CSV table of C-alpha atoms in Angstrom, one decimal:
chain,number,residue,atom,x,y,z
A,1,MET,CA,-20.7,30.0,-39.8
A,2,SER,CA,-21.2,26.8,-37.8
A,3,ALA,CA,-20.4,24.5,-40.7
A,4,PHE,CA,-17.2,26.5,-41.4
A,5,ARG,CA,-16.1,26.2,-37.8
A,6,ILE,CA,-16.8,22.4,-37.7
A,7,THR,CA,-14.9,21.9,-41.0
A,8,CYS,CA,-11.9,23.9,-39.6
A,9,LEU,CA,-11.9,21.7,-36.5
A,10,ALA,CA,-12.0,18.5,-38.5
A,11,ALA,CA,-9.1,19.7,-40.6
A,12,ALA,CA,-7.1,20.6,-37.5
A,13,LEU,CA,-7.6,17.2,-35.9
A,14,ALA,CA,-6.7,15.5,-39.2
A,15,ALA,CA,-3.6,17.7,-39.5
A,16,ILE,CA,-2.5,16.6,-36.0
A,17,ALA,CA,-2.8,13.0,-37.0
A,18,ALA,CA,-0.9,13.5,-40.3
A,19,ALA,CA,1.9,15.4,-38.6
A,20,GLY,CA,2.4,12.7,-36.0
A,21,ALA,CA,2.4,9.9,-38.5
A,22,ALA,CA,5.0,11.7,-40.6
A,23,GLN,CA,7.3,12.0,-37.5
A,24,THR,CA,7.0,8.5,-36.3
A,25,PRO,CA,10.6,7.4,-35.8
A,26,ALA,CA,12.0,4.5,-37.8
A,27,THR,CA,13.8,1.7,-36.0
A,28,THR,CA,17.5,1.5,-36.6
A,29,ASN,CA,19.5,-1.8,-36.8
A,30,PRO,CA,23.2,-2.0,-36.1
A,31,SER,CA,25.2,-2.4,-39.3
A,32,THR,CA,28.7,-1.9,-38.1
A,33,PRO,CA,30.8,-5.1,-38.0
A,34,GLY,CA,31.4,-6.2,-34.4
A,35,ALA,CA,28.4,-4.3,-33.1
A,36,ASP,CA,27.1,-5.7,-29.8
A,37,LEU,CA,24.0,-7.5,-31.1
A,38,GLY,CA,23.3,-8.8,-27.7
A,39,ALA,CA,22.8,-5.4,-26.1
A,40,MET,CA,19.4,-4.4,-24.9
A,41,PRO,CA,17.6,-2.2,-27.5
A,42,PRO,CA,16.7,1.3,-26.4
A,43,VAL,CA,13.2,2.0,-25.1
A,44,MET,CA,11.2,3.7,-27.8
A,45,ASP,CA,9.2,6.1,-25.6
A,46,GLN,CA,10.3,9.5,-27.1
A,47,GLY,CA,8.9,9.3,-30.5
A,48,ILE,CA,6.3,11.8,-31.7
A,49,TYR,CA,2.9,10.4,-32.4
A,50,ALA,CA,-0.6,11.7,-32.9
A,51,HIS,CA,-4.2,10.7,-32.7
A,52,ALA,CA,-7.5,12.3,-33.5
A,53,ILE,CA,-11.1,11.0,-32.9
A,54,PHE,CA,-14.6,12.2,-33.2
A,55,ASN,CA,-16.7,10.2,-30.7
A,56,GLN,CA,-19.8,12.0,-31.8
A,57,LEU,CA,-20.8,13.3,-35.2
A,58,GLU,CA,-24.5,12.8,-35.0
A,59,GLY,CA,-27.9,14.1,-35.7
A,60,ARG,CA,-30.4,14.1,-32.8
A,61,TRP,CA,-34.2,14.0,-33.5
A,62,ASN,CA,-37.1,14.2,-31.1
A,63,GLY,CA,-40.0,14.1,-33.6
A,64,SER,CA,-40.2,17.9,-34.2
A,65,ASN,CA,-36.7,19.2,-34.9
A,66,THR,CA,-33.2,17.9,-35.5
A,67,GLU,CA,-29.9,19.0,-33.9
A,68,PHE,CA,-26.4,18.3,-34.9
A,69,ARG,CA,-23.9,17.4,-32.2
A,70,TRP,CA,-20.1,17.0,-32.4
A,71,GLU,CA,-17.5,15.9,-29.8
A,72,GLY,CA,-13.9,15.3,-30.7
A,73,GLN,CA,-10.4,15.5,-29.5
A,74,GLY,CA,-6.9,15.1,-30.8
A,75,TRP,CA,-3.4,15.0,-29.4
A,76,ALA,CA,0.2,15.0,-30.6
A,77,GLY,CA,3.3,14.2,-28.5
A,78,THR,CA,5.3,11.4,-26.8
A,79,ASP,CA,4.2,8.7,-24.4
A,80,TYR,CA,4.6,11.1,-21.5
A,81,ASP,CA,3.9,14.6,-22.8
A,82,LYS,CA,1.1,15.6,-25.2
A,83,LEU,CA,-0.6,18.7,-26.5
A,84,TRP,CA,-4.4,18.3,-26.8
A,85,ILE,CA,-7.3,19.9,-28.7
A,86,LYS,CA,-10.8,19.1,-27.5
A,87,SER,CA,-14.0,20.5,-29.0
A,88,GLU,CA,-17.8,19.9,-28.6
A,89,GLY,CA,-21.0,21.7,-29.4
A,90,THR,CA,-24.5,21.6,-30.8
A,91,VAL,CA,-26.0,23.2,-33.8
A,92,SER,CA,-29.8,23.8,-33.5
A,93,GLN,CA,-32.0,26.0,-35.7
A,94,GLY,CA,-28.9,27.5,-37.3
A,95,ALA,CA,-27.3,28.6,-34.0
A,96,VAL,CA,-24.3,27.0,-32.2
A,97,ASP,CA,-25.0,26.2,-28.6
A,98,ASP,CA,-22.9,24.6,-25.8
A,99,GLY,CA,-19.7,25.3,-27.7
A,100,GLN,CA,-16.5,24.4,-25.8
A,101,ASP,CA,-12.9,24.3,-27.1
A,102,ARG,CA,-10.0,23.2,-24.9
A,103,PHE,CA,-6.3,23.5,-25.5
A,104,LEU,CA,-4.3,21.5,-23.0
A,105,TYR,CA,-0.9,20.1,-22.1
A,106,SER,CA,-0.9,16.6,-20.5
A,107,ARG,CA,1.7,14.7,-18.5
A,108,ALA,CA,1.5,11.0,-17.8
A,109,ILE,CA,1.4,10.4,-14.0
A,110,THR,CA,0.5,6.7,-14.0
A,111,THR,CA,0.2,3.9,-16.5
A,112,TYR,CA,-3.5,4.8,-17.1
A,113,PHE,CA,-3.9,8.4,-16.3
A,114,ASP,CA,-2.7,11.8,-17.5
A,115,LEU,CA,-2.7,15.1,-15.7
A,116,GLN,CA,-3.9,18.0,-17.9
A,117,GLY,CA,-3.9,21.7,-17.8
A,118,GLY,CA,-4.6,24.6,-20.1
A,119,LEU,CA,-7.4,26.8,-21.4
A,120,ARG,CA,-11.0,26.5,-22.2
A,121,SER,CA,-13.0,28.9,-24.4
A,122,ASP,CA,-16.8,28.8,-24.7
A,123,ILE,CA,-17.4,30.0,-28.2
A,124,ASP,CA,-20.9,29.8,-29.7
A,125,SER,CA,-23.9,32.1,-30.4
A,126,ARG,CA,-23.8,33.4,-26.8
A,127,PRO,CA,-21.1,35.6,-25.1
A,128,THR,CA,-17.7,34.1,-25.1
A,129,ARG,CA,-16.2,32.9,-21.8
A,130,ASN,CA,-12.6,31.9,-21.1
A,131,TRP,CA,-11.4,29.5,-18.3
A,132,ALA,CA,-8.2,28.0,-16.9
A,133,ALA,CA,-8.5,24.2,-17.0
A,134,PHE,CA,-7.0,21.5,-14.8
A,135,GLY,CA,-7.9,17.8,-14.6
A,136,ILE,CA,-7.2,14.2,-15.2
A,137,GLN,CA,-8.0,11.8,-18.1
A,138,GLY,CA,-7.5,8.1,-18.5
A,139,LEU,CA,-8.8,4.6,-18.1
A,140,ALA,CA,-10.4,3.8,-14.8
A,141,PRO,CA,-10.7,0.3,-13.3
A,142,TYR,CA,-13.0,-2.0,-15.3
A,143,PHE,CA,-12.0,0.0,-18.5
A,144,PHE,CA,-14.1,3.1,-18.1
A,145,ASP,CA,-12.9,6.1,-20.0
A,146,LEU,CA,-12.9,8.9,-17.5
A,147,GLU,CA,-12.3,12.7,-17.7
A,148,LEU,CA,-12.7,15.0,-14.7
A,149,THR,CA,-11.8,18.6,-15.2
A,150,GLY,CA,-12.1,21.8,-13.0
A,151,PHE,CA,-12.2,25.3,-14.4
A,152,VAL,CA,-11.6,28.8,-13.1
A,153,SER,CA,-12.8,31.9,-15.1
A,154,GLY,CA,-11.3,35.4,-15.2
A,155,GLU,CA,-14.3,36.5,-13.1
A,156,GLY,CA,-13.6,34.0,-10.3
A,157,HIS,CA,-16.3,31.6,-11.3
A,158,LEU,CA,-15.6,27.9,-10.7
A,159,ALA,CA,-16.9,25.0,-12.7
A,160,ALA,CA,-16.4,21.2,-13.1
A,161,LYS,CA,-17.1,18.7,-15.8
A,162,LEU,CA,-17.3,14.9,-15.5
A,163,GLU,CA,-17.3,12.7,-18.6
A,164,ALA,CA,-17.4,8.9,-18.7
A,165,SER,CA,-18.1,6.2,-21.2
A,166,TYR,CA,-17.7,2.4,-21.5
A,167,ASP,CA,-17.4,0.1,-24.5
A,168,LEU,CA,-19.3,-3.2,-24.1
A,169,LEU,CA,-18.3,-5.6,-26.8
A,170,LEU,CA,-21.3,-7.6,-27.9
A,171,THR,CA,-19.2,-9.0,-30.8
A,172,GLN,CA,-15.8,-8.0,-32.2
A,173,ARG,CA,-17.6,-5.3,-34.3
A,174,LEU,CA,-20.9,-4.6,-32.5
A,175,ILE,CA,-20.3,-2.4,-29.5
A,176,LEU,CA,-22.7,-0.9,-27.0
A,177,GLN,CA,-21.5,2.4,-25.4
A,178,PRO,CA,-23.2,4.1,-22.4
A,179,GLN,CA,-21.9,7.7,-22.0
A,180,ILE,CA,-22.5,10.5,-19.5
A,181,GLU,CA,-21.5,14.2,-19.1
A,182,LEU,CA,-22.3,16.4,-16.1
A,183,ASN,CA,-21.6,20.1,-15.5
A,184,ILE,CA,-21.5,22.0,-12.3
A,185,TYR,CA,-21.0,25.8,-11.8
A,186,SER,CA,-20.3,27.9,-8.7
A,187,LYS,CA,-22.1,31.0,-9.9
A,188,ALA,CA,-24.9,31.9,-12.3
A,189,ASP,CA,-24.1,33.3,-15.8
A,190,PRO,CA,-27.5,34.5,-17.1
A,191,ALA,CA,-26.1,35.7,-20.4
A,192,ARG,CA,-25.1,32.1,-21.2
A,193,LEU,CA,-28.3,30.6,-19.6
A,194,VAL,CA,-26.1,28.8,-17.0
A,195,GLY,CA,-27.2,28.6,-13.3
A,196,ALA,CA,-25.3,27.9,-10.1
A,197,GLY,CA,-25.1,24.4,-8.9
A,198,PHE,CA,-25.8,21.2,-10.8
A,199,SER,CA,-26.4,22.6,-14.2
A,200,ASP,CA,-27.0,20.0,-16.9
A,201,ILE,CA,-26.6,16.4,-18.0
A,202,ASP,CA,-26.0,14.9,-21.5
A,203,THR,CA,-26.2,11.1,-21.5
A,204,GLY,CA,-26.8,8.4,-24.0
A,205,LEU,CA,-26.7,4.8,-25.1
A,206,ARG,CA,-25.2,4.1,-28.6
A,207,LEU,CA,-24.9,0.9,-30.6
A,208,ARG,CA,-22.2,1.1,-33.2
A,209,TYR,CA,-20.9,-1.3,-35.8
A,210,GLU,CA,-17.2,-1.0,-36.6
A,211,ILE,CA,-16.9,-1.5,-40.4
A,212,SER,CA,-13.3,-0.8,-39.5
A,213,ARG,CA,-11.7,0.3,-36.3
A,214,LYS,CA,-11.5,3.8,-37.8
A,215,PHE,CA,-15.1,4.1,-39.1
A,216,ALA,CA,-18.2,3.1,-37.2
A,217,PRO,CA,-21.8,4.2,-37.9
A,218,TYR,CA,-24.2,4.0,-34.9
A,219,LEU,CA,-27.7,4.5,-33.6
A,220,GLY,CA,-28.8,5.4,-30.1
A,221,VAL,CA,-30.9,7.3,-27.7
A,222,VAL,CA,-29.8,10.4,-25.8
A,223,TYR,CA,-31.2,12.5,-23.0
A,224,GLN,CA,-30.4,16.2,-22.4
A,225,GLY,CA,-31.5,17.7,-19.1
A,226,LYS,CA,-31.2,21.0,-17.4
A,227,PHE,CA,-31.6,21.5,-13.6
A,228,GLY,CA,-32.0,24.2,-11.0
A,229,GLN,CA,-31.3,27.8,-12.1
A,230,THR,CA,-30.2,26.6,-15.5
A,231,ALA,CA,-33.7,25.1,-16.0
A,232,ILE,CA,-35.3,28.4,-14.9
A,233,PHE,CA,-33.2,30.3,-17.5
A,234,ALA,CA,-34.0,27.8,-20.2
A,235,ARG,CA,-37.8,28.1,-19.6
A,236,GLN,CA,-37.5,31.9,-19.6
A,237,ALA,CA,-35.8,31.7,-23.0
A,238,GLY,CA,-38.4,29.4,-24.3
A,239,GLU,CA,-36.1,26.4,-24.4
A,240,SER,CA,-36.6,22.8,-23.4
A,241,THR,CA,-35.4,21.7,-19.9
A,242,GLY,CA,-35.1,18.1,-20.9
A,243,ASP,CA,-35.9,15.6,-23.6
A,244,PHE,CA,-35.1,12.3,-25.1
A,245,ARG,CA,-33.9,12.1,-28.7
A,246,PHE,CA,-32.9,9.5,-31.2
A,247,ALA,CA,-29.3,9.7,-32.3
A,248,PHE,CA,-27.7,8.6,-35.6
A,249,GLY,CA,-24.2,9.3,-36.6
A,250,VAL,CA,-20.7,8.1,-37.1
A,251,ARG,CA,-17.6,7.6,-35.0
A,252,VAL,CA,-14.3,8.2,-36.8
A,253,TRP,CA,-10.6,8.4,-35.8
A,254,PHE,CA,-7.3,9.0,-37.6
């Protein structure tokens, strides 16, 4: 079930990229005699483009068991307006955990940031939850990739997610990337083992080698921690509240 879902997601992101590439507008040159060749060319900012990337397709190992983690996103649209698909989750002992899928519309509000809004669905081995989503995504000063998103559920629960990463170029192909993800919830959801307040953190340090810009295997170390009520729920369910793991995987984009 989990492998089928991941395969479908990869196919969807690849389809977005293929569709955008097929619709990339071709430039036109004046061919009519007497055309004003000195006129300013039009600004090419309304073409349809697409991009899809998996930042994480990785195994995580702590000496006793291995998890599989994916995190990817894709978009199609113009320089100003885009439709996004974002997905992440973990497969552990045959069950999908921490599954989140987001379907968003974005509008460029500055040169470096987009305003985003849409829907989030938590779909995994636990009860499904649906949220309205609203946030920003872009490139912060000093070239930090930043996403900050707020959520409101149908039951009136509030949540927030912060995601940030930074690419440190050791060489033109060898890149060190620190990454962090934080989650906060206003109310507890015991069915999903989520507590109120600061819930969990997923952070890591990955060293990748870009064989090409589109394909880069990597190694790293990651930490997953649960706090407060979330840690209490995890202990009651016999789950770990925090551990370090070695990570090995590949980063790909289309």
